[in-house]
C-alpha cells in the first residue's frame, strides 16, 4: 500500500532463491511435525486435535529433561493453501467446535477454524489472487473478518457478510498488503466478543520481495514465532466463563493468561536472533510487554508492516487488536532461561481500565511466556539497520472528528450507538484525511479502522513520537486523550457496502461503540 518506495524486481536470482526457500520450508515441515499444517489446507478433515503443533523440538533429547508440568509452546499450523489452475491461492476454513486443554489437565469446550481452537496461519504473497472458502459448522451465525487486509468492503467479513449454519462464504481478493502479520476473527453483530472468546481467531502472514530478502529471522515456528496473547476465565468444570459479573460489561478479562491457546507455555529457543510476531488477541486486556531480565529488544514492524528502522525498547504496550513484530538477541544465552512478562504494575491505573474494568492483573506484573535457550543457532540471521521506507502521508481533505463516550450504559461514537442500517461517514476515494479521535471517557479504547492503514500524527497535540511510528490499523487512546491519525482512501469505491470503525475492546464494540463508513 505504497509503504515501500524501493520498487522491487524479480530477477532470475531471486526466483531461484525463492524456489530453494520453498523446498527448505517443506523439508522443515516434515521433520518438525508441522506437516499437519500442509494437510490442514485440504479443508477441515475431522480428526485433527487442533491447529497447533509444538514448536519443532519435540524430538530433541532436551525435552526429556522438561518437567512434565511444562507445556511446550504450540505454534499455529502453517497453511500455504493450494493453487488453482488459474494461479489463485485457495484456502478453506471450517468453523467448528471442539474440546481443548487450555489449562493443563482440564478439558474446555472451545471453537476453532479447522480444529478445536484458534486457526491455521494463512500465508500469502503480495500481488496474488486469493480465495478463502469459509464454512460454518457451529450452531450459530458467524462472519470472518480479515483484520488488517486491504480488501473491498464486500470481502471484508464484517457484520454484513454473515455465514449461517452449514453455509459457506467465499472471500476473494488480491493481496495488496505489504509484508505484515494481520489476523482473522468473527465480526458477528453483537456476538464478536463471545465468539472470539471461545477460540475463533487466526493469523495471516503476508510476504513480499522485501520480506523474502531480509536477513531477519523468518523460519516459521523455528526462529519466527507467532504469539497470540489472550486471557480467559475458566469455571471449575472447565467451561469458559463469559460475561458472568457486572464488570465484564466494561471489557471481559480473565485470570489465566494464555499464549497460542495454552497457559504458561515454554518456548525452546535457538541461541540467535529470534523474532516474535505478537498479536494481542484478548477481548479487553492491555499488556505492557518486556523481558524478565530487562534486556532490550527491537521493534521491527507494526500492524501494517515494517518500520523504516529497528527501534530498541525495553517495553511494548499492546492493546486488543494490535500487533507488534519484534526481534531479540539470544546468541549469548545458551542454556539460560528467561521469560516474556507483562509489567502491568508500571502502567497508570487509568490505562488499564480505570474503575470498574480493572482487575487484579491490571496492577501486577505477570508471566506470559517462559523461554529456555536450549540450542545453538539454527539459522544465520541478523538485524538489518534499515528495513524499508515509509511514505509520510499529508492530508488533502477536511478533518473528521470521532468522539468516544459512554452514556446510559451504552458505548457510543459521536453520540450514536451502532446501527447496521446507518452509514455514518462517506469518504472519497483518492482523499487523504485526518481523523481526530477524542476519548471522552475514563477508560482506554483501542480505535480500529477496517481495511486501511493509517499513521499517527499526534497525541493531545504533541507531535508523534518514535513509539507511534509506522503503519497502524488500531491505536490505543488513553482516558481523555485525543489522537490525530491520517488515512488515505485509495480504491474500492462502493456506496452500498460499508466498512466498520470501532473500539477493539470487544465488549465495547458489541455494545455499540462502532460506526460504518463507505468509500465513494
Ligand atoms: Cu479486528 Cu472490526 O475488527
Ligand atoms: Cu478490522
Ligand atoms: Cu472501548
Coordinates of C-alpha atoms and ligand atoms in Angstrom, one line a residue:
X1 CA 0.0 0.0 0.0
X2 CA 2.6 2.4 -1.1
X3 CA 4.6 1.9 2.0
X4 CA 7.6 0.9 0.2
X5 CA 9.4 3.3 -2.0
X6 CA 12.1 0.9 -3.2
X7 CA 10.4 -0.8 -6.0
X8 CA 11.3 -4.4 -6.3
X9 CA 12.1 -6.5 -9.3
X10 CA 12.0 -10.2 -9.7
X11 CA 15.4 -11.3 -11.0
X12 CA 16.2 -14.8 -12.0
X13 CA 18.4 -15.0 -9.0
X14 CA 15.5 -14.1 -6.7
X15 CA 13.4 -16.7 -8.4
X16 CA 15.9 -19.4 -7.8
X17 CA 16.3 -18.3 -4.2
X18 CA 12.6 -18.4 -3.7
X19 CA 12.3 -21.9 -5.0
X20 CA 15.0 -23.2 -2.7
X21 CA 13.2 -21.5 0.3
X22 CA 10.1 -23.4 -0.5
X23 CA 12.0 -26.6 -0.7
X24 CA 13.5 -25.8 2.7
X25 CA 10.3 -25.0 4.4
X26 CA 8.6 -28.2 3.1
X27 CA 11.6 -30.1 4.5
X28 CA 11.3 -28.4 7.8
X29 CA 7.6 -29.0 8.0
X30 CA 8.2 -32.7 7.5
X31 CA 10.9 -33.0 10.2
X32 CA 9.3 -30.8 12.8
X33 CA 5.8 -32.2 12.9
X34 CA 4.4 -29.1 11.2
X35 CA 3.2 -31.4 8.4
X36 CA -0.3 -31.1 9.8
X37 CA -0.1 -27.6 8.5
X38 CA 0.1 -28.9 5.0
X39 CA -2.8 -31.3 5.2
X40 CA -4.8 -28.7 7.1
X41 CA -5.3 -26.8 3.9
X42 CA -7.2 -29.7 2.4
X43 CA -10.2 -28.5 4.4
X44 CA -11.0 -29.3 7.9
X45 CA -10.5 -33.1 8.0
X46 CA -12.2 -34.1 11.1
X47 CA -9.7 -35.9 13.2
X48 CA -7.1 -33.3 14.0
X49 CA -6.7 -32.5 17.6
X50 CA -6.1 -28.8 17.0
X51 CA -4.5 -26.2 14.9
X52 CA -1.3 -26.1 16.7
X53 CA 1.8 -28.2 16.9
X54 CA 4.6 -28.0 19.4
X55 CA 7.3 -25.8 18.2
X56 CA 9.5 -28.2 16.4
X57 CA 11.5 -29.5 19.3
X58 CA 9.5 -32.5 20.4
X59 CA 12.1 -34.9 19.2
X60 CA 15.2 -33.3 20.7
X61 CA 16.7 -35.1 23.7
X62 CA 16.5 -32.0 25.9
X63 CA 12.7 -32.4 26.0
X64 CA 13.2 -35.4 28.3
X65 CA 14.5 -33.0 30.9
X66 CA 11.4 -30.8 30.9
X67 CA 9.3 -31.3 34.0
X68 CA 6.0 -32.9 32.9
X69 CA 4.1 -29.9 34.1
X70 CA 5.6 -27.8 31.4
X71 CA 3.6 -27.3 28.2
X72 CA 5.7 -26.5 25.1
X73 CA 4.5 -23.5 23.2
X74 CA 2.1 -24.7 20.5
X75 CA 2.6 -22.9 17.1
X76 CA -0.4 -22.5 14.9
X77 CA -0.2 -24.8 11.8
X78 CA 1.1 -23.0 8.8
X79 CA -1.3 -23.2 5.8
X80 CA 0.1 -22.2 2.4
X81 CA -3.1 -23.0 0.7
X82 CA -3.2 -24.8 -2.7
X83 CA -3.0 -23.2 -6.2
X84 CA -5.9 -23.4 -8.6
X85 CA -5.2 -23.7 -12.3
X86 CA -5.6 -20.0 -12.8
X87 CA -3.0 -19.3 -10.2
X88 CA -5.3 -18.3 -7.3
X89 CA -4.1 -19.4 -3.9
X90 CA -7.0 -21.1 -2.3
X91 CA -7.7 -21.8 1.4
X92 CA -10.6 -23.4 3.2
X93 CA -11.6 -22.7 6.7
X94 CA -14.2 -24.6 8.7
X95 CA -15.7 -23.0 11.8
X96 CA -16.1 -25.9 14.2
X97 CA -16.5 -26.7 17.9
X98 CA -14.3 -29.0 19.9
X99 CA -12.5 -29.6 23.2
X100 CA -9.2 -28.0 24.2
X101 CA -6.7 -28.3 27.0
X102 CA -6.2 -24.6 27.7
X103 CA -5.3 -25.3 31.3
X104 CA -3.2 -28.4 31.9
X105 CA -5.3 -31.5 32.5
X106 CA -8.6 -29.7 32.1
X107 CA -10.9 -30.0 29.1
X108 CA -12.7 -26.9 27.9
X109 CA -15.3 -26.6 25.2
X110 CA -14.0 -24.2 22.5
X111 CA -14.4 -23.1 18.9
X112 CA -11.7 -23.1 16.2
X113 CA -11.0 -22.9 12.5
X114 CA -10.1 -26.4 11.0
X115 CA -9.5 -27.5 14.6
X116 CA -10.5 -27.2 18.2
X117 CA -9.1 -23.8 19.0
X118 CA -7.7 -20.8 17.1
X119 CA -6.9 -21.4 13.4
X120 CA -4.1 -22.1 11.0
X121 CA -1.8 -19.3 10.0
X122 CA -2.7 -18.5 6.4
X123 CA 0.4 -17.5 4.4
X124 CA 0.1 -15.5 1.2
X125 CA 2.1 -13.1 -1.0
X126 CA 1.7 -9.5 -2.1
X127 CA 0.1 -9.4 -5.6
X128 CA -1.5 -12.8 -5.5
X129 CA -5.2 -13.6 -6.0
X130 CA -6.5 -15.4 -3.0
X131 CA -9.7 -17.2 -2.3
X132 CA -10.8 -18.3 1.1
X133 CA -13.9 -20.6 1.4
X134 CA -15.3 -20.4 5.0
X135 CA -17.9 -22.9 6.0
X136 CA -19.8 -22.8 9.2
X137 CA -20.3 -26.0 11.2
X138 CA -21.4 -24.4 14.5
X139 CA -24.9 -23.8 15.7
X140 CA -24.9 -20.0 15.3
X141 CA -24.3 -17.5 12.6
X142 CA -20.7 -16.2 12.3
X143 CA -18.6 -14.0 10.0
X144 CA -14.9 -13.9 9.3
X145 CA -13.2 -10.5 9.1
X146 CA -9.7 -10.2 7.7
X147 CA -8.4 -7.6 10.2
X148 CA -5.7 -5.6 8.5
X149 CA -6.3 -6.8 5.0
X150 CA -6.8 -4.1 2.4
X151 CA -9.8 -5.5 0.6
X152 CA -13.2 -4.4 -0.9
X153 CA -16.0 -4.0 1.6
X154 CA -17.9 -7.0 0.4
X155 CA -14.9 -9.2 1.1
X156 CA -14.1 -7.7 4.4
X157 CA -16.1 -10.2 6.5
X158 CA -17.7 -7.6 8.7
X159 CA -21.2 -7.9 10.3
X160 CA -22.9 -7.8 6.9
X161 CA -21.1 -10.9 5.4
X162 CA -22.9 -13.4 7.6
X163 CA -22.4 -17.1 7.3
X164 CA -25.4 -19.1 8.6
X165 CA -25.0 -22.6 10.0
X166 CA -24.0 -25.1 7.3
X167 CA -23.3 -22.4 4.8
X168 CA -20.1 -21.4 3.0
X169 CA -18.9 -17.9 2.2
X170 CA -16.1 -17.4 -0.3
X171 CA -13.9 -14.3 0.1
X172 CA -11.8 -13.4 -3.0
X173 CA -9.3 -10.6 -3.2
X174 CA -5.9 -9.6 -4.5
X175 CA -3.3 -9.3 -1.8
X176 CA -2.4 -5.6 -1.8
X177 CA -0.8 -5.5 1.6
X178 CA 2.9 -5.3 2.0
X179 CA 4.6 -7.9 4.2
X180 CA 2.9 -7.9 7.6
X181 CA 1.1 -10.1 10.1
X182 CA -2.7 -9.5 10.1
X183 CA -5.4 -11.7 11.6
X184 CA -8.9 -13.0 11.2
X185 CA -11.7 -13.3 13.6
X186 CA -15.5 -13.3 13.8
X187 CA -17.4 -10.0 13.5
X188 CA -20.9 -11.2 14.2
X189 CA -23.3 -8.5 15.2
X190 CA -23.4 -8.4 19.0
X191 CA -21.5 -11.7 19.3
X192 CA -18.0 -10.8 18.3
X193 CA -16.8 -10.9 21.9
X194 CA -18.4 -14.2 22.7
X195 CA -17.1 -16.0 19.5
X196 CA -13.6 -14.7 19.8
X197 CA -13.5 -15.6 23.5
X198 CA -14.5 -19.2 22.7
X199 CA -11.5 -19.5 20.4
X200 CA -12.1 -18.1 17.0
X201 CA -9.0 -16.2 15.9
X202 CA -6.2 -16.9 13.4
X203 CA -3.2 -15.2 11.8
X204 CA -2.3 -14.3 8.3
X205 CA 1.3 -13.7 7.2
X206 CA 1.8 -11.7 4.1
X207 CA 5.2 -12.0 2.3
X208 CA 6.6 -9.8 -0.3
X209 CA 10.0 -9.3 -2.0
X210 CA 11.3 -7.2 0.8
X211 CA 10.4 -9.8 3.5
X212 CA 11.8 -12.6 1.3
X213 CA 15.2 -11.0 1.0
X214 CA 15.6 -9.7 4.6
X215 CA 18.3 -11.0 6.9
X216 CA 15.7 -11.1 9.7
X217 CA 14.6 -14.5 11.2
X218 CA 11.8 -15.8 9.0
X219 CA 11.7 -19.6 9.6
X220 CA 8.2 -20.1 10.8
X221 CA 7.9 -21.9 14.1
X222 CA 11.7 -22.1 14.5
X223 CA 13.0 -18.6 14.8
X224 CA 10.0 -16.6 13.6
X225 CA 7.4 -17.3 16.3
X226 CA 3.8 -16.1 16.3
X227 CA 2.4 -15.4 19.7
X228 CA -1.4 -14.9 20.2
X229 CA -1.7 -13.5 23.7
X230 CA -5.2 -13.8 25.4
X231 CA -6.7 -14.1 28.8
X232 CA -9.5 -16.4 29.9
X233 CA -11.6 -17.1 33.0
X234 CA -12.5 -20.7 33.4
X235 CA -15.1 -22.3 35.6
X236 CA -14.2 -25.2 38.0
X237 CA -15.9 -27.6 35.5
X238 CA -13.6 -26.4 32.7
X239 CA -16.1 -24.4 30.8
X240 CA -15.3 -20.8 29.8
X241 CA -16.8 -18.1 31.9
X242 CA -18.0 -15.2 29.7
X243 CA -19.8 -12.1 31.0
X244 CA -20.7 -13.6 34.3
X245 CA -20.3 -10.5 36.5
X246 CA -21.4 -6.9 36.0
X247 CA -17.9 -5.5 35.5
X248 CA -17.4 -7.8 32.5
X249 CA -19.5 -5.4 30.5
X250 CA -16.6 -2.9 30.7
X251 CA -14.4 -5.5 29.0
X252 CA -14.1 -9.2 29.5
X253 CA -10.9 -10.1 31.3
X254 CA -9.7 -13.5 32.6
X255 CA -7.2 -14.5 35.3
X256 CA -5.5 -17.1 33.1
X257 CA -3.0 -15.7 30.5
X258 CA -2.7 -18.0 27.5
X259 CA -0.4 -18.0 24.5
X260 CA -1.4 -19.7 21.3
X261 CA -4.2 -21.3 23.3
X262 CA -2.4 -22.7 26.4
X263 CA -1.5 -21.3 29.8
X264 CA 2.2 -20.6 30.7
X265 CA 3.9 -22.4 27.8
X266 CA 7.6 -22.9 27.4
X267 CA 9.3 -21.9 24.2
X268 CA 12.7 -23.5 23.5
X269 CA 14.8 -21.1 21.5
X270 CA 17.9 -21.3 19.5
X271 CA 20.9 -19.1 20.6
X272 CA 20.5 -16.4 17.9
X273 CA 18.2 -13.5 16.9
X274 CA 14.6 -14.7 17.4
X275 CA 11.6 -12.9 16.0
X276 CA 8.2 -12.8 17.8
X277 CA 5.2 -11.6 15.9
X278 CA 2.8 -10.8 18.7
X279 CA -1.0 -10.3 18.5
X280 CA -3.0 -9.1 21.4
X281 CA -6.0 -11.3 20.7
X282 CA -7.6 -10.6 24.1
X283 CA -11.1 -9.2 24.3
X284 CA -10.1 -6.3 26.6
X285 CA -6.8 -6.7 28.4
X286 CA -3.9 -4.4 27.6
X287 CA -0.3 -5.7 28.1
X288 CA 3.0 -4.0 28.9
X289 CA 5.4 -6.5 27.4
X290 CA 9.1 -6.8 28.5
X291 CA 11.7 -9.5 29.2
X292 CA 12.2 -10.8 32.7
X293 CA 15.9 -9.8 32.7
X294 CA 15.1 -6.3 31.4
X295 CA 17.0 -6.9 28.2
X296 CA 16.4 -4.7 25.2
X297 CA 14.5 -5.9 22.2
X298 CA 13.9 -4.3 18.8
X299 CA 10.6 -3.3 17.3
X300 CA 10.7 -4.0 13.5
X301 CA 7.1 -3.8 12.4
X302 CA 3.7 -2.6 13.4
X303 CA 0.1 -3.6 12.4
X304 CA 0.7 -2.8 8.7
X305 CA 4.3 -3.8 8.1
X306 CA 7.9 -3.0 8.6
X307 CA 9.2 0.2 10.3
X308 CA 11.9 2.1 8.5
X309 CA 14.5 1.0 11.0
X310 CA 14.5 -1.1 14.1
X311 CA 13.8 0.7 17.4
X312 CA 15.4 -0.5 20.6
X313 CA 13.0 -0.8 23.5
X314 CA 12.5 -2.5 26.9
X315 CA 8.7 -2.3 27.0
X316 CA 5.9 -2.6 24.5
X317 CA 2.3 -1.7 25.3
X318 CA -0.1 -3.8 23.2
X319 CA -3.9 -3.2 23.2
X320 CA -6.5 -5.6 21.8
X321 CA -6.3 -5.9 18.0
X322 CA -2.7 -4.5 17.8
X323 CA 0.3 -6.5 16.5
X324 CA 4.0 -5.9 17.0
X325 CA 6.9 -7.6 15.2
X326 CA 10.0 -7.7 17.4
X327 CA 13.4 -9.4 17.4
X328 CA 15.6 -10.2 20.4
X329 CA 19.1 -11.5 20.5
X330 CA 19.6 -14.8 22.4
X331 CA 23.0 -15.5 20.9
X332 CA 24.8 -15.1 24.2
X333 CA 22.2 -17.0 26.2
X334 CA 22.8 -20.7 25.5
X335 CA 21.4 -22.7 28.5
X336 CA 19.7 -19.8 30.1
X337 CA 16.1 -19.3 31.0
X338 CA 14.1 -16.1 30.9
X339 CA 10.5 -15.0 30.1
X340 CA 8.3 -12.5 28.5
X341 CA 6.2 -10.8 31.1
X342 CA 3.6 -8.0 31.3
X343 CA 4.8 -5.2 33.5
X344 CA 1.3 -4.1 34.2
X345 CA 2.2 -2.6 37.6
X346 CA 4.1 0.2 35.7
X347 CA 1.0 1.4 33.9
X348 CA -1.2 4.1 35.3
X349 CA -4.4 2.5 36.6
X350 CA -6.4 4.6 34.2
X351 CA -4.7 3.0 31.3
X352 CA -5.6 -0.5 32.5
X353 CA -9.2 0.3 32.5
X354 CA -9.9 2.7 35.4
X355 CA -12.5 1.9 38.0
X356 CA -14.9 -0.8 37.1
X357 CA -12.9 -2.5 34.4
X358 CA -9.8 -3.1 36.4
X359 CA -8.9 -6.5 37.8
X360 CA -6.0 -7.8 39.9
X361 CA -3.7 -8.5 37.0
X362 CA -4.1 -4.9 35.8
X363 CA -1.8 -3.7 38.6
X364 CA 0.6 -6.7 38.9
X365 CA 3.5 -8.0 36.8
X366 CA 2.9 -11.5 35.5
X367 CA 4.5 -14.1 33.3
X368 CA 3.3 -14.7 29.8
X369 CA 5.8 -17.0 28.1
X370 CA 8.8 -18.9 29.5
X371 CA 11.8 -19.2 27.3
X372 CA 14.7 -21.6 27.5
X373 CA 17.6 -21.1 25.1
X374 CA 18.5 -24.8 24.5
X375 CA 20.2 -25.0 21.2
X376 CA 22.9 -23.3 19.2
X377 CA 21.8 -21.1 16.3
X378 CA 19.9 -22.9 13.6
X379 CA 19.8 -20.0 11.0
X380 CA 22.2 -17.3 10.1
X381 CA 20.2 -14.2 10.7
X382 CA 20.9 -10.6 11.5
X383 CA 19.2 -7.4 12.4
X384 CA 19.4 -5.0 9.4
X385 CA 19.9 -1.3 10.2
X386 CA 17.3 -0.3 7.6
X387 CA 14.1 -2.3 6.9
X388 CA 12.1 -0.3 4.4
X389 CA 11.0 3.2 3.7
X390 CA 7.7 4.5 4.8
X391 CA 6.0 7.3 2.9
X392 CA 4.6 10.1 5.2
X393 CA 1.0 11.0 4.3
X394 CA -0.2 14.5 4.1
X395 CA -3.9 15.5 4.2
X396 CA -5.9 17.0 1.3
X397 CA -9.4 16.8 2.7
X398 CA -11.3 18.2 5.7
X399 CA -10.8 16.6 9.1
X400 CA -13.4 14.3 10.7
X401 CA -14.0 14.0 14.4
X402 CA -14.9 10.9 16.3
X403 CA -15.8 11.2 20.0
X404 CA -15.8 8.1 22.1
X405 CA -18.2 8.2 25.0
X406 CA -20.3 6.1 27.3
X407 CA -23.8 7.2 28.3
X408 CA -26.6 5.4 29.9
X409 CA -24.7 2.1 29.8
X410 CA -24.0 2.3 26.1
X411 CA -20.7 3.0 24.4
X412 CA -21.1 5.5 21.6
X413 CA -19.2 7.2 18.8
X414 CA -20.3 10.8 18.1
X415 CA -23.2 10.2 20.5
X416 CA -24.5 7.3 18.3
X417 CA -24.9 3.7 19.1
X418 CA -24.1 1.3 16.2
X419 CA -26.8 0.8 13.7
X420 CA -26.1 -1.6 10.8
X421 CA -28.6 0.3 8.6
X422 CA -27.0 3.7 9.1
X423 CA -23.9 4.9 7.1
X424 CA -22.1 7.3 9.4
X425 CA -19.3 8.6 7.1
X426 CA -18.8 8.8 3.4
X427 CA -15.2 9.2 2.3
X428 CA -14.0 9.9 -1.2
X429 CA -11.6 7.5 -2.9
X430 CA -8.5 9.5 -3.6
X431 CA -8.7 11.6 -0.4
X432 CA -6.2 11.6 2.4
X433 CA -8.0 12.6 5.6
X434 CA -7.1 13.4 9.2
X435 CA -9.3 11.7 11.7
X436 CA -9.4 13.3 15.1
X437 CA -10.4 10.7 17.7
X438 CA -11.3 12.0 21.1
X439 CA -11.6 9.7 24.1
X440 CA -14.2 11.4 26.2
X441 CA -14.3 8.6 28.7
X442 CA -12.3 7.3 31.7
X443 CA -11.5 4.0 30.1
X444 CA -8.9 3.3 27.4
X445 CA -10.3 2.5 23.9
X446 CA -8.3 1.0 21.1
X447 CA -9.8 2.6 18.0
X448 CA -9.7 0.4 14.8
X449 CA -10.4 1.3 11.2
X450 CA -11.1 -1.5 8.7
X451 CA -9.2 -2.2 5.6
X452 CA -6.9 0.8 5.7
X453 CA -3.6 1.5 7.4
X454 CA -3.1 4.9 9.0
X455 CA -0.3 6.9 10.6
X456 CA -0.5 8.5 14.0
X457 CA 0.1 12.3 13.8
X458 CA -0.2 13.5 17.4
X459 CA -1.4 12.7 20.9
X460 CA -3.0 15.6 22.9
X461 CA -1.4 18.0 20.5
X462 CA 2.1 16.6 20.9
X463 CA 3.6 15.5 17.6
X464 CA 4.1 11.8 17.0
X465 CA 7.0 10.2 18.9
X466 CA 9.0 7.2 17.6
X467 CA 7.0 4.7 19.6
X468 CA 4.0 5.6 17.4
X469 CA 5.8 5.4 14.1
X470 CA 4.7 3.0 11.4
X471 CA 1.5 1.8 9.7
X472 CA -1.3 1.1 12.1
X473 CA -4.9 -0.2 11.9
X474 CA -5.6 0.1 15.7
X475 CA -4.5 2.9 18.0
X476 CA -4.8 2.9 21.8
X477 CA -6.4 6.0 23.2
X478 CA -5.8 6.6 26.9
X479 CA -8.6 8.0 29.0
X480 CA -9.5 11.6 27.9
X481 CA -6.8 11.6 25.2
X482 CA -7.1 13.0 21.7
X483 CA -5.2 11.2 18.9
X484 CA -5.0 12.5 15.4
X485 CA -4.4 9.9 12.7
X486 CA -4.1 10.3 8.9
X487 CA -5.5 7.8 6.5
X488 CA -5.6 7.6 2.7
X489 CA -8.5 6.0 0.9
X490 CA -7.2 4.7 -2.4
X491 CA -9.6 2.3 -4.0
X492 CA -12.7 0.1 -3.9
X493 CA -15.5 2.7 -4.2
X494 CA -18.8 1.1 -3.2
X495 CA -21.6 3.4 -1.9
X496 CA -23.6 0.5 -0.6
X497 CA -21.1 -1.7 1.2
X498 CA -19.8 -0.3 4.5
X499 CA -16.6 -0.9 6.4
X500 CA -16.5 -0.6 10.2
X501 CA -14.6 1.6 12.6
X502 CA -14.9 0.8 16.2
X503 CA -13.3 0.2 19.6
X504 CA -11.4 -3.1 19.7
X505 CA -12.4 -3.9 23.2
X506 CA -14.9 -6.5 22.0
X507 CA -17.5 -5.9 24.7
X508 CA -17.5 -2.2 23.8
X509 CA -17.8 -3.0 20.1
X510 CA -20.7 -5.4 20.8
X511 CA -22.3 -2.8 23.0
X512 CA -22.5 -0.2 20.2
X513 CA -19.1 1.6 20.0
X514 CA -18.9 1.1 16.3
X515 CA -19.8 3.0 13.1
X516 CA -19.8 2.5 9.4
X517 CA -18.1 4.3 6.5
X518 CA -18.4 3.9 2.8
X519 CA -15.9 4.8 0.1
X520 CA -17.4 6.7 -2.8
Ligands
LIG1 CU1 -10.4 -6.9 14.4 CU2 -13.6 -4.8 13.1 O1 -12.1 -5.8 13.8
LIG2 CU1 -10.7 -5.0 11.3
LIG3 CU1 -13.6 0.8 24.1

